[in-house]
PDB file of C-alpha atoms in Angstrom:
ATOM      1  CA  LEU A   1      19.645  42.533  59.919  1.00 92.00           C
ATOM      2  CA  ASP A   2      20.151  43.139  56.097  1.00 96.00           C
ATOM      3  CA  PHE A   3      20.261  46.097  53.839  1.00 97.00           C
ATOM      4  CA  THR A   4      19.390  46.234  50.264  1.00 98.00           C
ATOM      5  CA  LEU A   5      20.766  49.121  48.307  1.00 98.00           C
ATOM      6  CA  GLY A   6      19.274  50.122  44.484  1.00 98.00           C
ATOM      7  CA  PHE A   7      19.830  52.649  42.244  1.00 98.00           C
ATOM      8  CA  GLN A   8      18.410  53.133  38.735  1.00 98.00           C
ATOM      9  CA  ALA A   9      19.122  56.086  36.240  1.00 98.00           C
ATOM     10  CA  LEU A  10      17.220  56.745  32.938  1.00 97.00           C
ATOM     11  CA  GLN A  11      18.548  59.410  30.173  1.00 97.00           C
ATOM     12  CA  SER A  12      16.621  60.125  26.945  1.00 96.00           C
ATOM     13  CA  GLU A  13      17.392  62.415  24.080  1.00 95.00           C
ATOM     14  CA  ARG A  14      15.062  62.648  20.804  1.00 91.00           C
ATOM     15  CA  GLY A  15      14.512  65.289  18.189  1.00 87.00           C
ATOM     16  CA  GLN A  16      10.903  66.545  16.857  1.00 78.00           C
ATOM     17  CA  ASN A  17       8.158  63.683  16.939  1.00 76.00           C
ATOM     18  CA  LEU A  18       5.577  66.127  15.703  1.00 77.00           C
ATOM     19  CA  THR A  19       4.380  66.447  11.871  1.00 78.00           C
ATOM     20  CA  ARG A  20       1.930  69.337  10.231  1.00 80.00           C
ATOM     21  CA  PHE A  21      -0.094  67.760   7.715  1.00 82.00           C
ATOM     22  CA  ASP A  22      -0.995  70.937   6.194  1.00 83.00           C
ATOM     23  CA  LEU A  23       2.409  71.263   5.206  1.00 83.00           C
ATOM     24  CA  THR A  24       3.239  67.562   4.609  1.00 81.00           C
ATOM     25  CA  SER A  25       1.139  64.347   4.282  1.00 79.00           C
ATOM     26  CA  ALA A  26       0.747  62.136   7.165  1.00 74.00           C
ATOM     27  CA  GLY A  27       2.730  59.270   5.299  1.00 79.00           C
ATOM     28  CA  ASP A  28       6.001  61.745   4.879  1.00 80.00           C
ATOM     29  CA  ARG A  29       6.700  61.883   8.509  1.00 80.00           C
ATOM     30  CA  VAL A  30       8.843  65.103   7.792  1.00 82.00           C
ATOM     31  CA  ALA A  31       9.312  67.603  10.493  1.00 81.00           C
ATOM     32  CA  LEU A  32       9.484  71.083   8.311  1.00 84.00           C
ATOM     33  CA  GLY A  33      10.374  73.467  11.478  1.00 86.00           C
ATOM     34  CA  ASN A  34      13.009  75.940  10.743  1.00 89.00           C
ATOM     35  CA  LEU A  35      14.601  75.598  14.439  1.00 90.00           C
ATOM     36  CA  VAL A  36      15.974  72.274  15.837  1.00 90.00           C
ATOM     37  CA  ASP A  37      13.929  71.005  18.372  1.00 91.00           C
ATOM     38  CA  ARG A  38      14.824  68.576  21.368  1.00 92.00           C
ATOM     39  CA  GLU A  39      13.527  66.904  24.392  1.00 94.00           C
ATOM     40  CA  ASN A  40      15.839  65.412  26.808  1.00 96.00           C
ATOM     41  CA  LEU A  41      15.226  63.525  29.825  1.00 96.00           C
ATOM     42  CA  ASP A  42      17.646  62.358  33.173  1.00 97.00           C
ATOM     43  CA  GLY A  43      16.388  60.974  35.949  1.00 97.00           C
ATOM     44  CA  GLN A  44      18.334  59.117  38.838  1.00 98.00           C
ATOM     45  CA  LEU A  45      16.014  56.857  41.547  1.00 98.00           C
ATOM     46  CA  ALA A  46      17.866  55.449  45.080  1.00 98.00           C
ATOM     47  CA  THR A  47      16.658  53.114  47.403  1.00 98.00           C
ATOM     48  CA  LEU A  48      17.721  51.352  50.388  1.00 98.00           C
ATOM     49  CA  HIS A  49      15.309  48.476  52.196  1.00 98.00           C
ATOM     50  CA  ALA A  50      16.405  47.510  55.399  1.00 98.00           C
ATOM     51  CA  ASN A  51      14.855  44.738  57.478  1.00 97.00           C
ATOM     52  CA  TRP A  52      15.738  43.867  61.236  1.00 97.00           C
ATOM     53  CA  ARG A  53      14.230  40.335  62.463  1.00 96.00           C
ATOM     54  CA  LEU A  54      13.319  41.527  66.008  1.00 95.00           C
ATOM     55  CA  THR A  55      11.908  38.054  66.724  1.00 95.00           C
ATOM     56  CA  ASP A  56      10.830  34.894  65.066  1.00 93.00           C
ATOM     57  CA  GLN A  57       7.224  36.800  64.673  1.00 96.00           C
ATOM     58  CA  ILE A  58       8.034  40.591  64.673  1.00 97.00           C
ATOM     59  CA  THR A  59      10.551  42.473  62.086  1.00 97.00           C
ATOM     60  CA  LEU A  60      10.945  46.043  61.922  1.00 98.00           C
ATOM     61  CA  ARG A  61      11.332  47.154  57.669  1.00 98.00           C
ATOM     62  CA  SER A  62      12.316  50.787  56.379  1.00 98.00           C
ATOM     63  CA  ILE A  63      12.146  51.905  53.079  1.00 98.00           C
ATOM     64  CA  THR A  64      13.508  54.885  52.316  1.00 98.00           C
ATOM     65  CA  SER A  65      13.640  56.196  48.427  1.00 98.00           C
ATOM     66  CA  TYR A  66      15.162  59.477  46.792  1.00 98.00           C
ATOM     67  CA  LEU A  67      14.181  60.835  42.810  1.00 97.00           C
ATOM     68  CA  ASN A  68      15.952  63.088  40.782  1.00 97.00           C
ATOM     69  CA  THR A  69      14.513  64.192  37.289  1.00 97.00           C
ATOM     70  CA  ASP A  70      15.797  66.619  34.826  1.00 97.00           C
ATOM     71  CA  TYR A  71      13.386  67.508  31.852  1.00 96.00           C
ATOM     72  CA  ASP A  72      14.631  70.019  28.965  1.00 95.00           C
ATOM     73  CA  ARG A  73      12.383  70.926  26.077  1.00 94.00           C
ATOM     74  CA  PHE A  74      12.551  73.210  23.034  1.00 94.00           C
ATOM     75  CA  ASP A  75      10.356  73.317  19.884  1.00 92.00           C
ATOM     76  CA  ASP A  76       9.490  75.476  16.889  1.00 90.00           C
ATOM     77  CA  ASP A  77       6.469  77.387  17.696  1.00 86.00           C
ATOM     78  CA  ASP A  78       4.618  76.975  14.424  1.00 84.00           C
ATOM     79  CA  GLN A  79       6.219  73.508  13.552  1.00 84.00           C
ATOM     80  CA  GLY A  80       6.656  74.806   9.839  1.00 84.00           C
ATOM     81  CA  PRO A  81       9.377  76.490   7.987  1.00 86.00           C
ATOM     82  CA  ASP A  82       7.943  80.408   8.750  1.00 81.00           C
ATOM     83  CA  GLY A  83       8.067  81.819  12.250  1.00 78.00           C
ATOM     84  CA  GLY A  84      11.749  83.244  12.565  1.00 84.00           C
ATOM     85  CA  THR A  85      12.901  82.659  15.814  1.00 88.00           C
ATOM     86  CA  ALA A  86       9.807  82.134  17.628  1.00 91.00           C
ATOM     87  CA  PHE A  87       9.847  78.798  19.841  1.00 93.00           C
ATOM     88  CA  ARG A  88       8.280  77.490  22.767  1.00 92.00           C
ATOM     89  CA  GLY A  89      10.655  75.279  25.709  1.00 94.00           C
ATOM     90  CA  ARG A  90      10.375  74.079  29.187  1.00 94.00           C
ATOM     91  CA  GLU A  91      12.665  73.583  31.702  1.00 95.00           C
ATOM     92  CA  ALA A  92      11.175  71.168  35.223  1.00 96.00           C
ATOM     93  CA  PHE A  93      13.099  69.771  37.872  1.00 96.00           C
ATOM     94  CA  ASP A  94      11.430  66.913  40.335  1.00 96.00           C
ATOM     95  CA  ARG A  95      13.071  66.798  43.854  1.00 96.00           C
ATOM     96  CA  ASN A  96      11.090  64.100  45.975  1.00 96.00           C
ATOM     97  CA  TRP A  97      12.074  61.838  49.049  1.00 97.00           C
ATOM     98  CA  ALA A  98       9.955  59.406  50.591  1.00 98.00           C
ATOM     99  CA  GLU A  99      10.261  57.372  53.888  1.00 98.00           C
ATOM    100  CA  GLU A 100       8.313  54.046  54.841  1.00 98.00           C
ATOM    101  CA  LEU A 101       8.931  52.221  58.559  1.00 98.00           C
ATOM    102  CA  ARG A 102       6.901  49.144  59.026  1.00 98.00           C
ATOM    103  CA  LEU A 103       6.583  47.135  62.219  1.00 98.00           C
ATOM    104  CA  ASP A 104       5.441  43.547  60.780  1.00 97.00           C
ATOM    105  CA  PHE A 105       3.966  40.550  62.622  1.00 97.00           C
ATOM    106  CA  VAL A 106       3.122  37.136  61.822  1.00 96.00           C
ATOM    107  CA  SER A 107       2.163  34.227  63.729  1.00 94.00           C
ATOM    108  CA  ASP A 108       0.095  30.398  62.629  1.00 91.00           C
ATOM    109  CA  SER A 109      -3.905  32.962  62.800  1.00 93.00           C
ATOM    110  CA  LEU A 110      -2.799  36.227  62.791  1.00 95.00           C
ATOM    111  CA  SER A 111      -0.335  38.771  60.514  1.00 96.00           C
ATOM    112  CA  GLY A 112      -0.366  42.444  60.630  1.00 97.00           C
ATOM    113  CA  THR A 113       1.583  45.203  60.196  1.00 97.00           C
ATOM    114  CA  ILE A 114       1.809  48.919  61.478  1.00 98.00           C
ATOM    115  CA  GLY A 115       3.474  51.917  59.666  1.00 98.00           C
ATOM    116  CA  ILE A 116       4.146  55.415  58.930  1.00 98.00           C
ATOM    117  CA  TYR A 117       4.839  56.732  55.915  1.00 98.00           C
ATOM    118  CA  TYR A 118       6.249  60.590  54.680  1.00 98.00           C
ATOM    119  CA  ILE A 119       7.253  61.744  51.408  1.00 98.00           C
ATOM    120  CA  ASP A 120       8.223  65.804  50.058  1.00 98.00           C
ATOM    121  CA  VAL A 121       7.753  66.355  46.970  1.00 97.00           C
ATOM    122  CA  GLU A 122       8.940  69.759  45.036  1.00 97.00           C
ATOM    123  CA  VAL A 123       8.505  70.208  41.333  1.00 97.00           C
ATOM    124  CA  GLU A 124       9.342  73.207  39.373  1.00 96.00           C
ATOM    125  CA  ASN A 125       8.153  73.891  36.155  1.00 95.00           C
ATOM    126  CA  ASN A 126       9.430  76.977  34.146  1.00 95.00           C
ATOM    127  CA  THR A 127       7.962  77.926  30.619  1.00 94.00           C
ATOM    128  CA  THR A 128       9.494  79.557  28.198  1.00 94.00           C
ATOM    129  CA  GLY A 129       9.269  80.889  24.435  1.00 94.00           C
ATOM    130  CA  LEU A 130       8.713  83.599  22.061  1.00 94.00           C
ATOM    131  CA  VAL A 131       5.852  84.252  20.088  1.00 91.00           C
ATOM    132  CA  ASN A 132       5.206  86.434  17.153  1.00 89.00           C
ATOM    133  CA  ILE A 133       1.603  87.625  17.079  1.00 88.00           C
ATOM    134  CA  GLN A 134      -0.292  89.630  14.586  1.00 89.00           C
ATOM    135  CA  PRO A 135      -1.500  92.675  15.737  1.00 91.00           C
ATOM    136  CA  GLY A 136      -5.023  92.491  13.985  1.00 89.00           C
ATOM    137  CA  LEU A 137      -5.815  89.288  15.735  1.00 87.00           C
ATOM    138  CA  LEU A 138      -5.256  90.955  19.200  1.00 83.00           C
ATOM    139  CA  GLY A 139      -7.784  93.402  17.891  1.00 84.00           C
ATOM    140  CA  VAL A 140      -6.205  96.669  16.737  1.00 89.00           C
ATOM    141  CA  PRO A 141      -8.433  98.616  14.587  1.00 90.00           C
ATOM    142  CA  ASP A 142      -7.490  98.456  11.280  1.00 89.00           C
ATOM    143  CA  ILE A 143      -7.022 102.094  11.074  1.00 89.00           C
ATOM    144  CA  LEU A 144      -4.265 101.764  13.420  1.00 92.00           C
ATOM    145  CA  LEU A 145      -2.685  98.631  12.229  1.00 92.00           C
ATOM    146  CA  PRO A 146       0.217 101.064  10.059  1.00 92.00           C
ATOM    147  CA  PHE A 147       1.710 102.444  12.943  1.00 93.00           C
ATOM    148  CA  TYR A 148       2.165  98.550  14.597  1.00 94.00           C
ATOM    149  CA  PRO A 149       4.847  96.352  13.240  1.00 92.00           C
ATOM    150  CA  PRO A 150       3.643  93.024  11.014  1.00 91.00           C
ATOM    151  CA  ILE A 151       4.594  91.109  14.333  1.00 90.00           C
ATOM    152  CA  ILE A 152       4.652  91.806  18.024  1.00 92.00           C
ATOM    153  CA  SER A 153       7.009  89.621  19.639  1.00 92.00           C
ATOM    154  CA  VAL A 154       6.674  88.485  22.940  1.00 94.00           C
ATOM    155  CA  ASN A 155       8.793  86.685  25.007  1.00 95.00           C
ATOM    156  CA  ILE A 156       7.441  84.222  27.256  1.00 94.00           C
ATOM    157  CA  ASN A 157       8.346  83.364  31.030  1.00 95.00           C
ATOM    158  CA  GLY A 158       5.765  81.237  33.025  1.00 94.00           C
ATOM    159  CA  PRO A 159       7.469  79.924  36.054  1.00 94.00           C
ATOM    160  CA  ALA A 160       5.786  77.431  38.657  1.00 96.00           C
ATOM    161  CA  LEU A 161       6.423  75.698  41.923  1.00 96.00           C
ATOM    162  CA  SER A 162       5.039  73.246  43.642  1.00 97.00           C
ATOM    163  CA  GLN A 163       5.378  71.684  47.350  1.00 97.00           C
ATOM    164  CA  THR A 164       3.522  68.681  48.499  1.00 98.00           C
ATOM    165  CA  GLU A 165       3.916  66.691  51.990  1.00 98.00           C
ATOM    166  CA  ASN A 166       2.074  64.266  52.369  1.00 98.00           C
ATOM    167  CA  ALA A 167       2.228  61.921  55.874  1.00 98.00           C
ATOM    168  CA  SER A 168       0.527  59.288  56.751  1.00 98.00           C
ATOM    169  CA  ILE A 169      -0.474  56.081  59.485  1.00 98.00           C
ATOM    170  CA  PHE A 170      -1.324  52.832  58.609  1.00 98.00           C
ATOM    171  CA  THR A 171      -2.477  49.483  60.333  1.00 98.00           C
ATOM    172  CA  GLU A 172      -3.631  46.174  58.483  1.00 98.00           C
ATOM    173  CA  TRP A 173      -4.242  42.800  59.990  1.00 98.00           C
ATOM    174  CA  ASP A 174      -5.321  38.904  58.777  1.00 97.00           C
ATOM    175  CA  TRP A 175      -6.858  36.467  61.058  1.00 96.00           C
ATOM    176  CA  GLN A 176      -7.445  33.218  59.757  1.00 94.00           C
ATOM    177  CA  PHE A 177     -10.174  32.457  62.231  1.00 93.00           C
ATOM    178  CA  GLU A 178     -10.785  28.820  60.742  1.00 92.00           C
ATOM    179  CA  GLU A 179      -8.670  26.872  58.208  1.00 88.00           C
ATOM    180  CA  ARG A 180     -10.833  27.954  55.033  1.00 93.00           C
ATOM    181  CA  TRP A 181     -11.794  31.382  56.112  1.00 95.00           C
ATOM    182  CA  SER A 182      -9.799  34.342  57.257  1.00 96.00           C
ATOM    183  CA  VAL A 183     -10.899  38.329  57.626  1.00 97.00           C
ATOM    184  CA  GLN A 184      -8.773  41.143  56.902  1.00 97.00           C
ATOM    185  CA  ALA A 185      -9.122  44.884  58.114  1.00 98.00           C
ATOM    186  CA  GLY A 186      -7.159  47.995  57.712  1.00 98.00           C
ATOM    187  CA  LEU A 187      -7.039  51.316  58.949  1.00 98.00           C
ATOM    188  CA  ARG A 188      -5.218  54.443  57.597  1.00 98.00           C
ATOM    189  CA  TYR A 189      -5.166  58.403  58.115  1.00 98.00           C
ATOM    190  CA  GLU A 190      -3.407  60.559  56.010  1.00 97.00           C
ATOM    191  CA  THR A 191      -3.155  64.454  55.851  1.00 98.00           C
ATOM    192  CA  GLU A 192      -1.657  66.588  52.551  1.00 98.00           C
ATOM    193  CA  ASP A 193      -0.041  69.717  52.779  1.00 98.00           C
ATOM    194  CA  GLN A 194       0.487  72.087  49.468  1.00 97.00           C
ATOM    195  CA  SER A 195       2.110  75.140  48.071  1.00 97.00           C
ATOM    196  CA  ASN A 196       1.742  75.955  44.422  1.00 97.00           C
ATOM    197  CA  ARG A 197       2.857  78.963  42.804  1.00 96.00           C
ATOM    198  CA  ALA A 198       2.655  79.742  39.216  1.00 95.00           C
ATOM    199  CA  GLY A 199       3.051  83.238  37.457  1.00 93.00           C
ATOM    200  CA  SER A 200       4.179  85.171  34.493  1.00 94.00           C
ATOM    201  CA  ALA A 201       6.905  87.386  33.149  1.00 92.00           C
ATOM    202  CA  ASN A 202       5.907  87.804  30.109  1.00 94.00           C
ATOM    203  CA  THR A 203       7.538  91.202  28.213  1.00 94.00           C
ATOM    204  CA  LEU A 204       7.812  92.702  24.547  1.00 93.00           C
ATOM    205  CA  ASP A 205      10.869  91.860  22.487  1.00 93.00           C
ATOM    206  CA  PRO A 206      12.770  94.779  22.165  1.00 92.00           C
ATOM    207  CA  SER A 207      13.183  93.613  17.829  1.00 90.00           C
ATOM    208  CA  THR A 208       9.318  94.799  17.313  1.00 91.00           C
ATOM    209  CA  PRO A 209       8.398  98.067  20.369  1.00 92.00           C
ATOM    210  CA  LEU A 210       5.059  99.687  20.394  1.00 93.00           C
ATOM    211  CA  PRO A 211       4.487 102.474  18.176  1.00 94.00           C
ATOM    212  CA  ASP A 212       4.911 106.038  20.240  1.00 94.00           C
ATOM    213  CA  PRO A 213       1.463 107.738  20.673  1.00 94.00           C
ATOM    214  CA  ASP A 214       2.715 110.896  20.039  1.00 94.00           C
ATOM    215  CA  LEU A 215       4.624 110.317  16.731  1.00 93.00           C
ATOM    216  CA  ALA A 216       2.258 108.080  15.549  1.00 92.00           C
ATOM    217  CA  GLY A 217      -0.174 111.322  16.274  1.00 91.00           C
ATOM    218  CA  ASP A 218       2.179 113.368  14.372  1.00 92.00           C
ATOM    219  CA  GLN A 219       2.440 111.480  11.636  1.00 91.00           C
ATOM    220  CA  ALA A 220      -1.438 111.180  11.205  1.00 89.00           C
ATOM    221  CA  GLU A 221      -1.739 114.913  11.518  1.00 88.00           C
ATOM    222  CA  ALA A 222       0.583 115.706   9.171  1.00 90.00           C
ATOM    223  CA  LEU A 223      -1.180 113.522   6.555  1.00 87.00           C
ATOM    224  CA  PHE A 224      -5.031 114.204   7.280  1.00 88.00           C
ATOM    225  CA  GLY A 225      -4.832 117.140   9.783  1.00 90.00           C
ATOM    226  CA  PRO A 226      -5.182 118.238  13.251  1.00 90.00           C
ATOM    227  CA  ALA A 227      -8.512 115.968  14.061  1.00 89.00           C
ATOM    228  CA  VAL A 228      -7.078 112.722  12.634  1.00 89.00           C
ATOM    229  CA  GLY A 229      -4.078 113.310  14.561  1.00 91.00           C
ATOM    230  CA  ALA A 230      -5.938 113.875  18.053  1.00 93.00           C
ATOM    231  CA  GLN A 231      -7.639 110.740  17.360  1.00 92.00           C
ATOM    232  CA  VAL A 232      -4.786 108.279  16.129  1.00 92.00           C
ATOM    233  CA  ARG A 233      -2.774 109.798  19.381  1.00 93.00           C
ATOM    234  CA  ALA A 234      -5.669 108.685  21.716  1.00 94.00           C
ATOM    235  CA  GLY A 235      -6.183 105.344  20.103  1.00 93.00           C
ATOM    236  CA  VAL A 236      -2.611 103.997  20.227  1.00 94.00           C
ATOM    237  CA  ALA A 237      -2.042 105.397  23.746  1.00 94.00           C
ATOM    238  CA  GLN A 238      -5.406 103.478  24.335  1.00 93.00           C
ATOM    239  CA  VAL A 239      -4.522  99.982  22.454  1.00 92.00           C
ATOM    240  CA  ASN A 240      -0.841 100.376  23.826  1.00 93.00           C
ATOM    241  CA  GLY A 241      -2.584  99.950  27.263  1.00 93.00           C
ATOM    242  CA  LEU A 242      -4.227  96.952  26.460  1.00 90.00           C
ATOM    243  CA  LEU A 243      -1.271  95.497  24.806  1.00 90.00           C
ATOM    244  CA  LEU A 244       0.807  96.072  27.793  1.00 91.00           C
ATOM    245  CA  ARG A 245      -2.104  94.675  29.803  1.00 90.00           C
ATOM    246  CA  PHE A 246      -2.152  91.300  28.085  1.00 87.00           C
ATOM    247  CA  ILE A 247       1.374  90.717  29.438  1.00 89.00           C
ATOM    248  CA  ALA A 248       1.004  91.979  32.921  1.00 91.00           C
ATOM    249  CA  PRO A 249       2.990  90.062  35.059  1.00 93.00           C
ATOM    250  CA  THR A 250       0.870  87.738  37.370  1.00 94.00           C
ATOM    251  CA  ASP A 251       1.586  85.624  40.602  1.00 94.00           C
ATOM    252  CA  ALA A 252      -1.183  83.407  42.290  1.00 95.00           C
ATOM    253  CA  VAL A 253      -0.315  81.213  45.302  1.00 96.00           C
ATOM    254  CA  THR A 254      -2.823  78.444  46.853  1.00 96.00           C
ATOM    255  CA  GLU A 255      -2.186  76.388  49.679  1.00 97.00           C
ATOM    256  CA  PRO A 256      -4.788  73.970  49.868  1.00 96.00           C
ATOM    257  CA  ALA A 257      -4.443  71.226  52.529  1.00 97.00           C
ATOM    258  CA  PHE A 258      -6.558  67.728  53.039  1.00 97.00           C
ATOM    259  CA  ASP A 259      -6.898  64.702  55.414  1.00 97.00           C
ATOM    260  CA  ALA A 260      -8.479  61.510  55.466  1.00 98.00           C
ATOM    261  CA  VAL A 261      -9.509  58.120  57.109  1.00 98.00           C
ATOM    262  CA  LEU A 262      -9.280  55.086  54.644  1.00 97.00           C
ATOM    263  CA  GLY A 263     -10.867  52.187  55.581  1.00 97.00           C
ATOM    264  CA  LYS A 264     -10.981  48.745  54.756  1.00 95.00           C
TER     265      LYS A 264
END
């Protein structure tokens, strides 16, 4: 009986690796963002190999592994000197463990294995950000633009979670039926269940609120009369509704399942 325990660790830290060629030449390799970018990764992998020789011909083997990674990224939203505090960010966490149990057989003319395998994977991926958008690019009519701020800031929040379970049973054999000839055959049955959840919980940033329809209508009415005021009041209310619909919360869940028989 013997055991082998292994451990690996990775730590990576770096800054910006992107350049906007419309702001600087390709050869300059200068990052002009007004926010400091970062991309960090920490990972650990532990493995345990166990071998138990039951007889001269039969060995029981076990391979157990656990993986853990943390990822963090922060980017200037437009990669340029403008854009204020707009940014894009991502945090991801990956946790999974796997087990393979195998019974190996070896003789003069026949060798093979019978085994089972299982892995459980959980990945969490959260996207965040602050995006500045010009109202005109969102379809706000020109006549209503004076009532809106020059930019509309949106706080981006997109959580996602994925869980996967995969299990299989397999066998593979090699028969040397003649000194110079052998035949190999294998069979594997595999099944997988997934649960994927993704959504968004975006919100308007308090620094750029949407205009109040009644207040905008009152202002237009004071300048251009009741008819224009009514149109502005109705137009702002309609546009506000469309903009809020763009950032309305979403939540989607899928639970696909798969199975396969693989021959060799």
